[in-house]
Amino acid sequence: MTTPRPLTAVPTPPARRTRWTDADLMREEFPPPKWAVPGLLAEGVNLLAGAPKLGKSWLSLGLGADIANGDCVLGSIEVERGPVLYCALEDTGRRLQRRRKQQIAAGGRAAKMLTLETACPTMTAGGEDVLREWLEDNPTARLVIIDTFEKMRGAVIPGVSAYSGDYAAGARFKQLADEYSVPFLLIHHVRKQGADDWQNLVSGTAGLTGAMDATLVLERGRGQADGVLHVTGRDVEEADYAMTFDAHAGAWTKLDGPAADHLVADTRATILRLLRDHGPLTPKAIAEALELNPSTIRQTCKRMADDGQLHKTTGGEYSAPQQ
């Protein structure tokens, strides 16, 4: 029989103040937000969405290991070391071991402060208690990663709208994140249909993104190493970060400079190859075929036409020049 873990008193956190006069509010001194990754992941609940098999789990695992070790995240961002919980709910122990061995062989380090979990109840069936227990055992926690959100969101409340259901599911995680002042990162998917605004790529209703403190969307064309990480939120500045993925190392790196500077050349070459293979297409059809942001493709096609790299028809289709 396993010896029960001795019970210890959990310190009661001070009550959160929720009401002020305007004068009191101006005098209040609030602590700065706790960052898992400065400028990118702050305390509260953060949603990272991307297409399946795009590298979200590699990104999550790398973030967790680097923060647990206090190593630079994404190759350049300094972080504070501390415990990290990574709930890899679509993986097995064997797969996680293989990925960590690959990362360590490529220059990574074993992370003693990284806890890896492959099974957890949903938030409405005991999952909240599991997370709470880990947070109480790790009072200096830096990050909790849930991969994926859908695996742990819990049962839909009967009779509520899809918007209300999504908002309630996100709010369950936010309550914990706010209570413990620890950043949460929820991994999610994007919808199959394209969207002019990258925030509308997130699968589900606006209730889900509305419950989040920050939303991140990772985009990368199939077969391409470079991608872009879109970020917006309450405590983070809206930005697009150029990213590159090293499949051998299983690691994402943030590139210097504006995302457009890194992506435009690859995107233009990919568009030209597509149009030479398939003939004239609209920007929407190009975006769907390449699984890229329609707004980005529309602007890129216009610039390519202005530069003489594409021909535009009266029907709004673009074609590659004759060779």
Coordinates of C-alpha atoms in Angstrom, one line a residue:
M1 CA 0.0 0.0 0.0
T2 CA 1.3 3.4 -0.9
T3 CA 2.0 5.6 2.1
P4 CA -0.3 8.7 2.1
R5 CA 1.4 12.0 1.4
P6 CA 1.5 14.1 4.7
L7 CA -1.1 16.8 4.6
T8 CA 0.2 20.3 5.1
A9 CA -1.7 23.5 5.5
V10 CA -2.0 25.5 2.3
P11 CA -1.5 29.2 2.9
T12 CA -4.7 31.2 2.2
P13 CA -4.0 33.9 -0.4
P14 CA -5.1 37.4 0.3
A15 CA -8.5 38.2 -0.9
R16 CA -8.6 40.0 -4.3
R17 CA -9.9 43.4 -4.1
T18 CA -12.6 44.1 -6.7
R19 CA -14.0 47.5 -5.9
W20 CA -12.4 51.0 -5.6
T21 CA -13.4 54.6 -5.8
D22 CA -11.6 56.3 -8.6
A23 CA -9.3 58.1 -6.2
D24 CA -8.4 54.8 -4.4
L25 CA -7.7 53.1 -7.7
M26 CA -5.3 55.8 -8.7
R27 CA -3.4 55.3 -5.4
E28 CA -3.4 51.5 -5.6
E29 CA 0.0 49.9 -6.3
F30 CA -0.5 46.7 -8.3
P31 CA 2.3 44.1 -8.7
P32 CA 3.5 43.8 -12.3
P33 CA 2.1 40.8 -14.2
K34 CA 3.9 37.5 -14.0
W35 CA 5.4 36.5 -17.3
A36 CA 6.2 33.0 -18.4
V37 CA 7.7 34.5 -21.6
P38 CA 8.3 38.3 -21.3
G39 CA 6.3 40.1 -24.0
L40 CA 4.6 36.9 -25.1
L41 CA 2.9 34.9 -22.4
A42 CA 1.6 36.7 -19.3
E43 CA -0.3 35.5 -16.3
G44 CA -3.9 34.7 -17.1
V45 CA -5.1 32.3 -19.8
N46 CA -3.5 32.3 -23.2
L47 CA -4.9 30.4 -26.2
L48 CA -2.5 29.1 -28.9
A49 CA -4.2 27.8 -32.1
G50 CA -2.8 26.3 -35.2
A51 CA -3.5 23.7 -37.9
P52 CA -3.1 20.0 -37.0
K53 CA 0.5 18.6 -37.3
L54 CA 1.9 22.1 -37.7
G55 CA 4.3 21.9 -34.7
K56 CA 2.2 23.3 -31.8
S57 CA 3.1 20.4 -29.6
W58 CA 6.8 20.8 -30.4
L59 CA 6.5 24.5 -29.6
S60 CA 4.7 23.7 -26.3
L61 CA 7.2 21.1 -25.2
G62 CA 10.1 23.4 -26.0
L63 CA 8.6 26.3 -24.1
G64 CA 8.0 24.0 -21.1
A65 CA 11.5 22.6 -21.0
D66 CA 13.2 26.0 -21.6
I67 CA 11.2 27.7 -18.8
A68 CA 11.7 24.8 -16.4
N69 CA 15.5 25.2 -17.0
G70 CA 15.6 29.0 -17.2
D71 CA 17.0 28.7 -20.7
C72 CA 16.3 31.3 -23.5
V73 CA 12.9 30.6 -25.1
L74 CA 12.6 30.5 -28.9
G75 CA 16.3 31.0 -29.1
S76 CA 16.5 34.5 -27.7
I77 CA 14.0 35.4 -25.0
E78 CA 15.3 35.3 -21.4
V79 CA 12.9 33.8 -18.9
E80 CA 12.7 33.1 -15.1
R81 CA 13.3 29.5 -14.1
G82 CA 10.5 27.7 -12.4
P83 CA 8.2 24.6 -12.4
V84 CA 6.1 23.9 -15.5
L85 CA 3.2 21.4 -15.9
Y86 CA 2.7 20.1 -19.5
C87 CA -0.5 18.1 -19.9
A88 CA 0.2 16.4 -23.3
L89 CA -3.2 14.8 -23.5
E90 CA -3.0 13.6 -27.1
D91 CA 0.4 11.9 -26.5
T92 CA 1.8 8.8 -24.9
G93 CA 4.8 8.5 -22.6
R94 CA 6.8 6.8 -25.5
R95 CA 6.1 9.7 -27.9
L96 CA 7.1 12.3 -25.3
Q97 CA 10.3 10.4 -24.5
R98 CA 11.2 10.3 -28.2
R99 CA 10.6 14.0 -28.6
R100 CA 12.6 15.0 -25.5
K101 CA 15.5 12.7 -26.6
Q102 CA 15.4 14.4 -30.0
Q103 CA 15.5 17.9 -28.4
I104 CA 18.2 17.0 -25.9
A105 CA 20.4 15.3 -28.6
A106 CA 20.2 18.6 -30.6
G107 CA 21.5 20.6 -27.7
G108 CA 18.7 20.8 -25.2
R109 CA 18.9 19.9 -21.5
A110 CA 16.9 17.6 -19.2
A111 CA 14.4 19.7 -17.2
K112 CA 14.0 18.6 -13.6
M113 CA 11.3 21.2 -13.0
L114 CA 9.2 20.0 -16.0
T115 CA 6.2 17.7 -15.1
L116 CA 4.8 15.7 -18.0
E117 CA 1.2 14.4 -17.8
T118 CA -0.6 12.3 -20.5
A119 CA -4.0 11.8 -18.8
C120 CA -6.2 14.2 -16.9
P121 CA -10.0 14.4 -16.3
T122 CA -11.9 17.2 -17.9
M123 CA -12.4 20.3 -16.0
T124 CA -16.0 19.3 -15.1
A125 CA -15.0 15.8 -14.0
G126 CA -12.1 16.4 -11.6
G127 CA -9.5 18.0 -13.8
E128 CA -9.7 21.3 -11.9
D129 CA -8.8 19.5 -8.7
V130 CA -5.8 17.8 -10.4
L131 CA -4.5 21.2 -11.6
R132 CA -5.1 22.9 -8.3
E133 CA -3.2 20.1 -6.4
W134 CA -0.2 20.6 -8.7
L135 CA -0.3 24.4 -8.3
E136 CA -0.5 24.1 -4.5
D137 CA 2.5 21.7 -4.6
N138 CA 4.4 24.1 -6.8
P139 CA 3.9 27.6 -5.4
T140 CA 6.6 29.1 -7.7
A141 CA 5.0 27.6 -10.9
R142 CA 5.8 29.6 -14.0
L143 CA 3.5 27.9 -16.6
V144 CA 0.7 25.4 -17.1
I145 CA 0.2 24.0 -20.6
I146 CA -2.9 22.1 -21.6
D147 CA -2.5 20.3 -24.9
T148 CA -5.2 20.3 -26.0
F149 CA -7.9 22.5 -24.7
E150 CA -10.6 20.4 -26.3
K151 CA -9.4 17.3 -24.4
M152 CA -10.0 19.0 -21.0
R153 CA -12.7 21.6 -21.6
G154 CA -15.4 19.5 -20.0
A155 CA -19.1 18.9 -20.7
V156 CA -21.2 21.5 -22.5
I157 CA -23.8 23.1 -20.2
P158 CA -27.2 21.9 -21.4
G159 CA -29.4 24.5 -22.9
V160 CA -26.8 27.3 -23.3
S161 CA -25.8 28.9 -26.6
A162 CA -22.5 27.9 -28.3
Y163 CA -21.1 31.3 -27.4
S164 CA -22.0 30.9 -23.7
G165 CA -20.6 27.3 -23.7
D166 CA -17.3 28.3 -25.2
Y167 CA -17.0 31.3 -22.8
A168 CA -17.8 29.1 -19.8
A169 CA -15.2 26.5 -20.8
G170 CA -12.5 29.1 -21.2
A171 CA -13.5 30.8 -17.9
R172 CA -12.9 27.6 -15.9
F173 CA -9.2 27.8 -16.8
K174 CA -9.1 31.6 -16.3
Q175 CA -10.4 31.3 -12.7
L176 CA -7.5 29.0 -11.8
A177 CA -5.0 31.1 -13.7
D178 CA -6.2 34.3 -11.9
E179 CA -6.4 32.7 -8.5
Y180 CA -2.8 31.4 -8.6
S181 CA -1.4 34.3 -10.8
V182 CA 0.1 31.7 -13.1
P183 CA 0.1 31.8 -16.9
F184 CA -1.9 29.1 -18.6
L185 CA -1.4 28.1 -22.2
L186 CA -4.2 26.2 -23.9
I187 CA -3.4 24.5 -27.2
H188 CA -6.3 24.6 -29.7
H189 CA -7.1 24.1 -33.4
V190 CA -8.0 26.5 -36.2
R191 CA -11.1 26.2 -38.4
K192 CA -10.8 24.7 -41.8
Q193 CA -12.2 27.7 -43.5
G194 CA -9.9 30.7 -44.1
A195 CA -10.6 34.2 -42.6
D196 CA -9.5 37.7 -43.4
D197 CA -8.7 38.4 -39.7
W198 CA -6.4 35.8 -38.2
Q199 CA -8.3 35.9 -34.9
N200 CA -11.3 34.5 -36.7
L201 CA -9.2 31.4 -37.6
V202 CA -9.6 30.0 -34.1
S203 CA -12.0 27.1 -34.0
G204 CA -15.2 27.8 -32.0
T205 CA -17.2 31.0 -31.3
A206 CA -16.0 34.4 -30.3
G207 CA -17.0 33.4 -26.8
L208 CA -13.8 31.3 -26.5
T209 CA -11.4 34.1 -27.6
G210 CA -13.4 36.5 -25.5
A211 CA -12.7 34.5 -22.3
M212 CA -8.9 34.6 -23.1
D213 CA -6.4 37.1 -21.8
A214 CA -4.4 36.6 -25.0
T215 CA -4.8 34.8 -28.3
L216 CA -1.9 33.4 -30.4
V217 CA -2.2 31.8 -33.8
L218 CA 0.6 29.9 -35.4
E219 CA 0.7 29.7 -39.2
R220 CA 3.1 27.9 -41.5
G221 CA 2.7 26.7 -45.0
R222 CA 3.0 22.9 -45.6
G223 CA 6.6 22.0 -46.4
Q224 CA 7.9 25.4 -45.3
A225 CA 10.3 26.0 -42.4
D226 CA 9.3 29.6 -41.8
G227 CA 6.0 30.7 -40.3
V228 CA 4.4 33.5 -38.3
L229 CA 3.1 33.7 -34.7
H230 CA 0.3 36.3 -34.4
V231 CA -0.2 37.6 -30.9
T232 CA -2.8 39.9 -29.3
G233 CA -4.1 40.3 -25.7
R234 CA -4.9 42.4 -22.7
D235 CA -1.3 42.6 -21.4
V236 CA 0.6 41.9 -24.6
E237 CA 1.2 44.2 -27.5
E238 CA -0.4 43.0 -30.8
A239 CA 2.4 41.7 -33.0
D240 CA 3.4 39.2 -35.7
Y241 CA 6.6 37.3 -35.0
A242 CA 8.6 35.6 -37.7
M243 CA 9.3 32.0 -36.7
T244 CA 11.3 29.1 -38.1
F245 CA 11.1 25.4 -37.3
D246 CA 14.1 23.0 -37.1
A247 CA 12.5 19.5 -37.6
H248 CA 15.8 17.8 -36.7
A249 CA 16.1 19.6 -33.3
G250 CA 12.3 19.7 -32.8
A251 CA 12.6 23.4 -32.0
W252 CA 11.0 26.7 -32.9
T253 CA 13.1 29.9 -33.1
K254 CA 12.0 33.5 -33.3
L255 CA 13.6 35.4 -36.1
D256 CA 14.8 39.0 -35.9
G257 CA 12.9 41.7 -37.8
P258 CA 9.3 42.0 -39.1
A259 CA 7.6 38.8 -40.1
A260 CA 6.9 40.1 -43.6
D261 CA 10.6 40.4 -44.3
H262 CA 11.1 36.7 -43.8
L263 CA 7.9 35.4 -45.3
V264 CA 7.4 37.4 -48.4
A265 CA 10.0 35.7 -50.6
D266 CA 8.9 32.2 -49.7
T267 CA 5.3 33.1 -50.1
R268 CA 5.8 34.6 -53.5
A269 CA 7.7 31.6 -54.7
T270 CA 5.0 29.2 -53.4
I271 CA 2.2 31.2 -55.1
L272 CA 4.1 31.1 -58.4
R273 CA 4.6 27.4 -58.2
L274 CA 0.9 26.8 -57.4
L275 CA -0.3 29.0 -60.3
R276 CA 2.0 27.4 -62.8
D277 CA 0.7 23.9 -61.7
H278 CA -3.0 24.8 -61.5
G279 CA -3.6 27.8 -63.7
P280 CA -5.4 31.1 -62.7
L281 CA -6.9 31.3 -59.2
T282 CA -8.5 33.9 -56.9
P283 CA -6.6 35.0 -53.8
K284 CA -9.2 33.1 -51.7
A285 CA -8.5 29.8 -53.6
I286 CA -4.7 30.4 -53.3
A287 CA -5.0 30.9 -49.6
E288 CA -7.1 27.7 -49.2
A289 CA -4.7 25.7 -51.2
L290 CA -1.7 26.9 -49.3
E291 CA -3.4 27.0 -45.9
L292 CA -2.3 30.6 -45.4
N293 CA -4.1 33.8 -44.2
P294 CA -6.4 35.1 -47.0
S295 CA -5.6 38.7 -46.1
T296 CA -1.9 38.1 -46.4
I297 CA -2.3 36.3 -49.8
R298 CA -4.6 39.0 -51.2
Q299 CA -2.0 41.7 -50.3
T300 CA 0.9 39.6 -51.6
C301 CA -0.8 38.9 -54.9
K302 CA -1.5 42.6 -55.4
R303 CA 2.1 43.5 -54.8
M304 CA 3.3 40.7 -57.1
A305 CA 1.0 42.0 -59.8
D306 CA 2.3 45.6 -59.2
D307 CA 5.9 44.2 -59.5
G308 CA 5.0 42.3 -62.8
Q309 CA 5.4 38.9 -61.2
L310 CA 1.7 38.0 -61.7
H311 CA -1.1 38.8 -64.2
K312 CA -4.6 39.8 -62.9
T313 CA -7.7 39.0 -64.9
T314 CA -10.8 41.2 -65.0
G315 CA -12.5 38.4 -63.0
G316 CA -10.1 38.9 -60.1
E317 CA -8.0 35.8 -60.8
Y318 CA -4.2 35.8 -60.8
S319 CA -2.0 33.8 -63.2
A320 CA 1.7 33.2 -63.5
P321 CA 3.5 34.9 -66.5
Q322 CA 4.2 32.7 -69.4
Q323 CA 7.7 31.2 -69.4

